[in-house]
Amino acid sequence: MVLETTRDTTRKVDGNWWRGAVIYQIYPRSFQDTTGDGLGDIKGITQRLPHVASLGVDAIWLSPFFTSPMADMGYDVSDYCNVDPMFGTLADFDEMMTEAHRLGLKVIIDQVISHTSDRHPWFIESRSSRTNPKADWYVWADPKPDGTAPTNWLSIFGGPGWEWDGVRKQYYMHNFLISQPDLNFHNPDVQDAMLDTVRFWLDRGVDGFRLDTVNYYFHDKQLRSNPPMVYDTDGAGMETDTNPYSMQNHLYDKTQPENIGFLKRLRALLDSYDNRASVGEVGDGPRSLNTLALYTTGDDKLHMCYTFDLLGPAFSAAYIRKVMQTVLDTVVNGWVCWAFSNHDVVRHVTRFTEDPSEQDRVAKLSATLISVLRGSICLYQGEELGLSEAELTYEDLRDPYGIRFWPAFKGRDGCRTPMVWEAGEAHAGFSEGAKTWLPIPADHASRSVDAQEAMPDSVLQHYRETFAFRKNHHALIDGDMTFIEINQDLLAFVREKGGEKLLFVFNLTREPQNFVLPKRMGDVMPVDLPGFVSKLEAGAVKLDALDVFCARV
C-alpha cells in the first residue's frame, strides 16, 4: 500500500475552475490585524495569503469588507463599492488581489444584496416620503386597520419582520436586524442597481461572488402570511427551537419564483466576463436541497450553491447518505458546494465531538470525508487547525443574534474568534494591540499555525496532504458518486471518472466495525489515505472507530 501525497499545484484556468474547487473562507476582522486596533484588515489578509496557498486550495472567499455601520459585522452594507476604513482602502484590496493571483488563488467576495443598512443613501431617500424616486426601492406596506404589521413574517434575529417608520407612516420589511431593511427586487431599478455593484467588482478583477441569503431577494407581492410549521432540526444550522422563526413555513417571505429571473440576469452578467463564478447560500429549511437544485440546474443561473444541511449536529452515516443521495437524485446537472463550518454556526469539531480527546481524530476524519464527497468545498479559517468552538461570556458577545437569544442560544461569536498564528506571541500573533475584538481562547493559541507546522501528524499537515491527494485524483474533483447498499452503520460509496474508480468506506461511529466487500467488486487494491491506513483481510475491511478505508477497484 502506498500513501499518495504527491502535490499537483497546477491551478485551473478554464471557465470551470470552480467545479470541484476548494475555497478558503476568510472572516476579515478575525484573520490578521496589522494596525494594532484588535481588528483584522485587508493588509493582514495579504500578509497571510502564503499560508492559505500552502494548503493547496483554489480560491479565497472574503466575508464582507464593504463600508458599513457594522451592526451585523458588515452584513449591513451602506456602500457596496468601497472598503470600510476599519479594513483599509480599495488600494489595499487591489494589492491583496494581485498577491492572491500571484499565488494562484482566485478571489471570491461576499455580495449581500437582499438588504442594505438603514444608513445606506438609498434607504435614507426611500423613507423620506412616499413619492421620492426611490420610494419603491424597499419593501413598504401599510399597517392593518388595527395598526399591526401587514403579515406575520418574523425576523431571523428575533421579533417581527416588520418595523414601523413614523416618517412614511408605513412598515418596512427586514428579514434580519431592524437596521437591515429588505430591498424590493420586484422593482427593476433595484435589480439594475445591484447588478451595477456586481459589475464594479468584476471590473476590478474579482473571480466570483458568494451570494448571501440568495433565496431572500423576493417577497410575496400579495403579502400573504406564512402558515405554521414545525421544522425537523436534525441537520439544521442556524435554525433552532429557541427561535420562533423556525415555527413558520416560510412560503411567502422568501424563495419566490421571481428569483429565477434575477439569477438568470446575474449569470448573464458573469458570463460576459471570462472565468467568473458564483456560489449561493441557500437557507430554506427542509426545502434547501430542492431550492439548490432549482438555482443551479442548467447553465443559466448560479454555478453552485451550498446549504445548511451539513452545518448542523448530525455526523452519522445515515444522515450524510440521506443528504448526499437527495442531491444526487435532485441536482441533475447543477453543482453543490459543501461546508462543515462557517462564520454562522458552531465549529464542526465541537458539533461532531463527544469527547475532547477525539478532537484531532474527528478533525482529520471530517477533512477526509468532505474532500471525497461529490462537489466543491468551503473551508472556514481555523478548520485546518482543528479549532473548536470558543466558550465566551455574555460580556464578550458582539453578535446581535446571540445577544438577543442568550442564554438559550449563544450566537455566532464562538466561531468568529481571531485566527491563531504564533503560539508564543501576544494574542497568538493575530494583533500587537492591547485587546482583540473577541478574546482568543488559550486552547486555540496552543493550536497555532507555527505549533502545528512543527508537528508532522498535525491537523494542519493532514489538511495539506488530504487536499493534495484530492487534486491527484480526477474522480474526486468532478467524478460520479454511487452509494453501496449496506445494512451497517457505515458510509460506503464509489467515486469514478474515466478509468479511475475509488471505493471509500467511512466508520463514523465510536466502535470498530468490519465490512465484507461485495464479490461483484472483484479485486481491490487498498490505498492509504493521509492519516489513515486501509486494512483489508480475507476480503473484509477492518475499520477502527472514526476510521476510513480506501481502495482502487
XYZ file of C-alpha atoms in Angstrom, residues 48-553:
506
model
C -1.151 35.685 5.449
C -2.035 34.545 1.920
C 1.079 32.338 1.649
C -0.373 30.204 4.453
C -3.644 29.852 2.559
C -1.849 28.933 -0.664
C 0.216 26.339 1.221
C -2.969 24.410 1.977
C -3.436 23.644 -1.710
C -6.777 25.440 -2.007
C -8.023 27.041 -5.219
C -9.704 30.233 -4.040
C -10.423 32.519 -1.115
C -13.828 33.849 -0.136
C -13.844 37.116 1.792
C -16.733 37.841 4.130
C -17.975 41.452 3.775
C -15.422 44.261 3.964
C -17.658 46.987 2.498
C -18.485 50.305 4.149
C -20.902 49.528 6.968
C -22.095 50.664 10.415
C -21.190 47.092 11.462
C -24.463 46.419 13.270
C -24.239 42.884 11.832
C -20.473 42.735 11.366
C -20.549 44.063 7.816
C -23.638 42.267 6.548
C -25.379 45.653 6.782
C -23.844 47.484 3.808
C -24.003 51.246 3.382
C -21.714 51.431 0.306
C -21.299 48.421 -1.957
C -18.435 49.948 -3.933
C -15.936 50.814 -1.228
C -13.900 49.300 1.583
C -14.788 50.158 5.158
C -11.955 52.202 6.731
C -11.620 49.645 9.528
C -10.394 47.167 6.880
C -8.345 49.557 4.757
C -8.770 51.017 1.287
C -9.580 50.000 -2.259
C -5.846 50.214 -2.970
C -5.265 47.649 -0.193
C -7.888 45.417 -1.786
C -6.232 45.686 -5.200
C -2.846 44.797 -3.685
C -4.409 41.820 -1.932
C -5.919 40.612 -5.206
C -2.604 40.961 -7.003
C -0.887 38.845 -4.364
C -3.657 36.241 -4.378
C -3.470 35.864 -8.129
C 0.332 35.675 -7.960
C -0.062 32.737 -5.578
C -2.562 31.052 -7.879
C -5.604 31.844 -5.747
C -8.939 33.007 -7.157
C -10.748 35.736 -5.198
C -14.443 35.424 -4.313
C -16.195 38.200 -2.401
C -19.433 38.239 -0.416
C -22.342 40.029 -2.061
C -25.055 40.931 0.463
C -27.764 42.244 -1.830
C -31.037 41.105 -0.267
C -30.907 44.041 2.148
C -28.850 47.134 2.974
C -28.027 49.105 6.083
C -30.652 51.640 7.135
C -27.829 54.169 6.711
C -27.468 53.439 3.017
C -28.302 56.581 0.979
C -30.945 54.588 -0.899
C -32.883 53.835 2.279
C -32.483 57.334 3.662
C -34.102 58.647 0.488
C -36.718 55.891 0.350
C -38.019 56.527 3.861
C -38.191 60.313 3.376
C -41.552 60.214 1.559
C -43.878 58.008 -0.469
C -43.205 59.928 -3.675
C -39.411 60.237 -3.923
C -37.526 58.484 -6.784
C -36.524 55.576 -4.505
C -39.825 55.310 -2.635
C -40.352 51.794 -4.010
C -36.791 50.534 -3.602
C -37.582 48.816 -0.291
C -40.492 46.696 0.892
C -43.008 49.145 2.361
C -46.575 48.294 3.381
C -49.484 49.901 5.201
C -50.494 48.573 8.608
C -53.589 46.514 9.180
C -56.611 48.549 10.369
C -55.661 47.825 13.982
C -52.122 49.162 13.444
C -50.385 45.812 13.491
C -47.869 44.615 10.883
C -49.049 43.683 7.377
C -48.163 39.982 7.794
C -46.994 37.552 10.458
C -43.485 37.376 8.959
C -40.692 37.113 11.505
C -37.085 38.236 11.626
C -34.406 35.567 11.901
C -32.785 37.726 14.567
C -35.924 37.810 16.706
C -39.257 39.607 16.740
C -41.456 40.715 13.842
C -40.057 41.011 10.321
C -41.625 44.476 10.049
C -40.665 47.825 11.602
C -42.857 50.927 11.779
C -41.454 54.122 10.289
C -43.011 57.318 11.604
C -41.956 59.451 8.627
C -43.638 57.386 5.905
C -46.239 56.053 8.330
C -45.708 52.590 6.926
C -43.956 49.390 7.904
C -40.783 48.232 6.162
C -39.705 44.608 5.917
C -36.482 43.263 7.445
C -35.530 39.582 7.478
C -32.660 40.287 9.839
C -31.961 43.306 12.076
C -34.287 46.298 12.171
C -31.334 48.224 10.731
C -31.219 45.886 7.699
C -34.233 46.818 5.538
C -35.019 44.465 2.664
C -34.705 45.709 -0.893
C -37.681 45.411 -3.222
C -36.431 43.219 -6.067
C -39.800 43.442 -7.778
C -38.587 46.888 -8.843
C -36.396 46.547 -11.988
C -34.420 49.639 -10.954
C -33.300 47.822 -7.801
C -32.139 44.844 -9.841
C -30.213 47.147 -12.181
C -28.571 48.945 -9.261
C -27.486 45.695 -7.614
C -26.079 44.340 -10.878
C -24.111 47.584 -11.217
C -22.449 46.891 -7.848
C -21.523 43.401 -9.055
C -20.114 44.904 -12.268
C -17.957 47.288 -10.200
C -16.096 44.360 -8.618
C -15.959 42.348 -11.830
C -14.174 45.284 -13.424
C -11.661 45.220 -10.556
C -10.878 41.615 -11.419
C -12.622 39.529 -8.762
C -13.156 35.939 -9.835
C -16.507 35.249 -8.246
C -19.184 36.008 -5.705
C -20.610 34.277 -2.686
C -24.231 35.389 -2.631
C -25.558 35.822 0.891
C -29.124 34.618 1.528
C -29.613 34.118 -2.200
C -33.210 32.907 -1.846
C -34.298 36.003 0.135
C -34.301 38.517 -2.715
C -38.026 38.477 -3.461
C -41.094 38.541 -1.223
C -44.705 37.627 -1.990
C -46.289 40.667 -3.665
C -49.679 39.760 -2.192
C -48.193 39.916 1.333
C -49.701 36.626 2.457
C -48.875 35.424 5.959
C -46.842 32.261 6.440
C -48.584 29.122 7.710
C -47.304 27.364 10.837
C -44.729 24.604 10.614
C -42.500 22.635 12.960
C -39.045 22.213 11.448
C -37.072 19.000 11.555
C -33.865 20.446 13.005
C -31.821 17.240 12.704
C -29.439 18.751 10.198
C -30.217 22.436 10.649
C -27.571 25.069 11.191
C -28.885 28.398 12.451
C -32.470 27.152 12.834
C -33.096 26.335 16.486
C -36.183 25.677 18.549
C -35.252 28.697 20.692
C -36.188 30.952 17.771
C -39.863 31.299 16.743
C -38.674 31.863 13.162
C -38.382 28.089 12.802
C -42.066 27.661 13.695
C -43.253 29.108 10.390
C -43.365 27.520 6.955
C -41.674 30.315 5.016
C -43.733 30.142 1.847
C -44.132 33.860 1.278
C -41.247 35.848 2.764
C -38.518 34.160 0.679
C -37.812 31.665 -2.146
C -40.275 33.244 -4.553
C -40.459 32.118 -8.214
C -39.428 35.571 -9.462
C -35.948 34.918 -8.067
C -35.130 32.685 -11.028
C -35.397 35.587 -13.446
C -32.961 37.710 -11.459
C -30.471 34.850 -11.095
C -30.515 34.490 -14.880
C -29.728 38.198 -15.237
C -26.877 37.817 -12.755
C -25.474 34.776 -14.571
C -25.619 36.586 -17.913
C -23.562 39.399 -16.395
C -20.976 36.965 -15.013
C -20.801 35.134 -18.324
C -19.940 38.391 -20.106
C -16.586 38.220 -18.259
C -14.043 35.408 -18.503
C -13.832 32.611 -15.928
C -16.131 34.087 -13.246
C -18.219 32.023 -10.823
C -20.995 32.275 -8.263
C -21.868 30.307 -5.144
C -25.174 30.935 -3.423
C -26.092 30.430 0.215
C -29.477 28.727 0.432
C -31.273 28.767 3.784
C -34.651 27.160 3.129
C -35.227 24.622 5.903
C -36.219 21.163 4.678
C -36.603 22.515 1.115
C -32.976 23.659 0.869
C -31.735 20.890 -1.412
C -34.697 21.277 -3.769
C -34.075 25.027 -3.897
C -30.386 24.368 -4.534
C -31.298 22.126 -7.452
C -33.635 24.773 -8.883
C -30.991 27.506 -8.638
C -28.094 25.523 -10.142
C -29.721 23.293 -12.757
C -28.756 24.350 -16.260
C -26.084 26.808 -17.304
C -28.126 29.974 -16.916
C -28.390 30.529 -13.152
C -25.887 30.028 -10.309
C -22.757 27.959 -10.825
C -23.193 26.270 -7.439
C -24.871 26.625 -4.029
C -24.374 25.434 -0.502
C -26.972 24.844 2.174
C -27.023 24.334 5.925
C -27.629 20.601 5.585
C -24.113 19.638 6.736
C -23.785 22.581 9.135
C -25.788 21.008 11.938
C -25.035 18.441 14.661
C -25.644 15.295 12.606
C -22.471 13.338 11.795
C -23.765 9.864 11.061
C -23.532 7.617 8.044
C -27.320 7.522 7.691
C -27.724 11.302 7.746
C -24.867 12.101 5.374
C -26.022 9.436 2.928
C -29.573 10.858 3.088
C -28.317 14.347 2.229
C -25.948 13.184 -0.492
C -28.470 10.829 -2.088
C -31.054 13.616 -2.183
C -28.517 15.772 -4.006
C -27.682 13.007 -6.472
C -31.391 12.493 -7.148
C -32.456 16.151 -7.418
C -29.448 18.171 -8.610
C -29.440 16.718 -12.098
C -26.877 18.936 -13.804
C -26.242 21.543 -11.095
C -23.437 21.656 -8.588
C -23.073 21.693 -4.808
C -20.501 23.309 -2.545
C -20.151 21.517 0.794
C -19.130 23.002 4.132
C -18.936 21.625 7.663
C -18.221 25.024 9.257
C -18.587 28.724 8.525
C -18.974 32.055 10.315
C -22.613 31.373 11.257
C -22.524 28.006 13.029
C -20.757 26.217 15.877
C -17.425 24.856 14.630
C -17.843 21.294 13.485
C -15.113 19.815 15.661
C -17.278 20.793 18.625
C -20.549 19.720 16.972
C -19.185 16.306 15.962
C -17.083 15.524 19.046
C -18.406 13.559 22.006
C -15.144 13.550 23.940
C -12.401 16.239 23.846
C -9.824 13.504 23.316
C -11.428 12.810 19.924
C -10.881 16.339 18.650
C -7.927 15.693 16.341
C -9.339 12.401 15.088
C -12.687 13.979 14.226
C -10.971 16.968 12.608
C -8.925 14.684 10.357
C -11.763 12.314 9.505
C -14.148 15.143 8.623
C -11.450 16.734 6.433
C -11.049 13.446 4.583
C -14.796 12.965 4.236
C -15.581 16.391 2.790
C -12.625 16.018 0.412
C -14.056 12.897 -1.221
C -17.729 13.903 -1.452
C -19.030 14.972 -4.853
C -18.964 18.765 -5.003
C -16.788 21.755 -4.241
C -15.619 22.611 -0.724
C -15.787 25.657 1.511
C -13.162 25.560 4.264
C -13.582 28.090 7.078
C -10.466 29.694 8.565
C -9.244 27.708 11.556
C -10.720 24.418 10.370
C -7.260 23.446 9.165
C -6.072 23.803 12.782
C -8.891 21.727 14.267
C -10.192 24.699 16.253
C -13.171 24.082 18.485
C -15.973 26.489 19.350
C -14.810 29.178 21.770
C -16.663 29.479 25.075
C -17.419 33.161 25.614
C -19.139 35.060 28.383
C -22.181 37.245 27.739
C -19.979 40.301 28.303
C -17.722 39.192 25.424
C -20.511 38.872 22.851
C -20.661 41.145 19.815
C -23.173 39.183 17.723
C -26.673 40.735 17.893
C -28.212 37.320 17.191
C -26.540 35.782 20.249
C -27.245 38.783 22.465
C -30.930 38.568 21.515
C -31.355 34.860 22.342
C -28.835 34.421 25.188
C -28.538 32.108 27.099
C -30.601 29.544 25.145
C -28.584 30.370 22.015
C -25.094 31.798 22.368
C -24.863 33.261 18.889
C -22.053 33.100 16.361
C -19.138 34.755 18.140
C -17.744 31.416 19.310
C -16.725 30.554 15.742
C -15.522 34.069 14.901
C -12.653 34.469 17.366
C -9.316 35.569 15.859
C -7.090 33.236 13.897
C -4.058 31.912 15.785
C -0.668 32.157 14.084
C 2.194 32.111 16.642
C 1.713 30.348 19.960
C 4.341 32.359 21.820
C 3.270 35.821 20.662
C 0.753 38.195 22.179
C -2.765 37.341 21.004
C -1.254 34.337 19.221
C 0.239 36.610 16.549
C -3.121 37.985 15.435
C -2.582 41.504 16.782
C 0.015 43.629 18.543
C -2.710 45.759 20.110
C -3.747 45.780 23.727
C -7.021 43.945 23.123
C -8.649 41.948 20.342
C -12.283 42.427 19.308
C -13.072 38.939 20.624
C -10.908 37.055 23.135
C -8.638 34.242 21.968
C -9.029 31.008 23.963
C -5.845 29.553 25.413
C -6.506 26.178 23.817
C -6.720 27.889 20.427
C -3.327 29.538 20.890
C -1.765 26.150 21.572
C -3.068 25.017 18.174
C -1.492 27.918 16.271
C -0.087 27.582 12.770
C 3.546 27.665 13.871
C 2.954 24.999 16.534
C 1.354 22.666 14.012
C 3.985 23.363 11.359
C 6.444 21.591 13.654
C 4.228 18.511 14.030
C 4.272 16.033 11.112
C 0.972 14.453 12.209
C -0.873 17.695 12.999
C -4.347 18.576 11.750
C -2.759 21.287 9.608
C -0.437 18.859 7.856
C -3.346 16.465 7.422
C -5.343 19.090 5.524
C -2.420 19.807 3.220
C -1.855 16.142 2.457
C -5.570 15.447 2.047
C -6.100 18.287 -0.431
C -3.012 17.111 -2.330
C -4.490 13.602 -2.507
C -7.757 15.078 -3.789
C -6.026 17.063 -6.530
C -4.196 13.994 -7.750
C -7.414 12.032 -8.362
C -9.717 13.444 -11.022
C -12.516 11.172 -9.814
C -12.604 13.242 -6.611
C -12.802 16.581 -8.404
C -15.896 16.010 -10.528
C -16.344 12.264 -10.892
C -19.570 10.348 -10.378
C -20.639 9.106 -6.953
C -22.507 5.867 -6.281
C -23.533 4.549 -2.866
C -23.158 0.908 -1.933
C -26.213 -0.690 -0.340
C -25.294 -1.704 3.161
C -27.174 -2.630 6.336
C -24.392 -1.478 8.643
C -23.802 1.906 10.254
C -21.161 2.695 7.651
C -20.933 5.140 4.764
C -19.754 3.339 1.624
C -19.552 4.780 -1.879
C -17.549 4.787 -5.093
C -16.139 7.836 -6.907
C -15.445 7.251 -10.573
C -14.241 9.109 -13.637
C -12.712 7.737 -16.801
C -10.647 4.724 -15.890
C -10.319 5.663 -12.225
C -12.589 4.086 -9.635
C -12.112 4.621 -5.892
C -14.005 2.943 -3.050
C -14.454 4.688 0.301
C -15.884 3.193 3.485
C -16.276 5.518 6.478
C -16.900 4.420 10.038
C -18.251 7.499 11.817
C -19.117 5.525 14.952
C -17.073 5.099 18.107
C -16.861 1.302 17.724
C -14.647 -0.865 15.450
C -16.504 -2.412 12.513
C -15.884 -4.924 9.750
C -17.258 -4.639 6.231
C -17.270 -7.550 3.768
C -16.574 -6.339 0.260
C -19.248 -7.254 -2.309
C -17.968 -10.030 -4.587
C -19.034 -8.061 -7.683
C -16.219 -5.599 -6.953
C -13.604 -8.173 -7.840
C -10.041 -7.419 -6.861
C -9.412 -4.268 -4.874
C -6.117 -2.569 -4.106
C -6.086 -0.800 -0.725
C -4.813 2.790 -0.802
C -3.649 4.529 2.345
C -5.174 7.956 2.787
C -3.263 10.685 4.618
C -3.560 9.862 8.306
C -5.392 6.558 7.774
C -4.170 3.043 6.990
C -6.520 0.974 4.817
C -6.754 -2.547 6.276
C -8.097 -5.472 4.285
C -8.012 -9.089 5.491
C -9.578 -12.015 3.632
C -11.970 -9.791 1.731
C -13.113 -7.903 4.817
C -12.417 -4.254 5.547
C -11.188 -3.634 9.107
C -12.245 -0.243 10.469
C -11.325 1.249 13.785
C -13.586 3.791 15.472
C -13.685 7.033 13.422
C -11.831 5.448 10.542
C -11.879 5.258 6.752
C -10.878 2.671 4.163
C -9.936 3.471 0.570
C -9.174 1.200 -2.356
C -8.848 1.162 -6.128
C -11.496 -1.079 -7.669
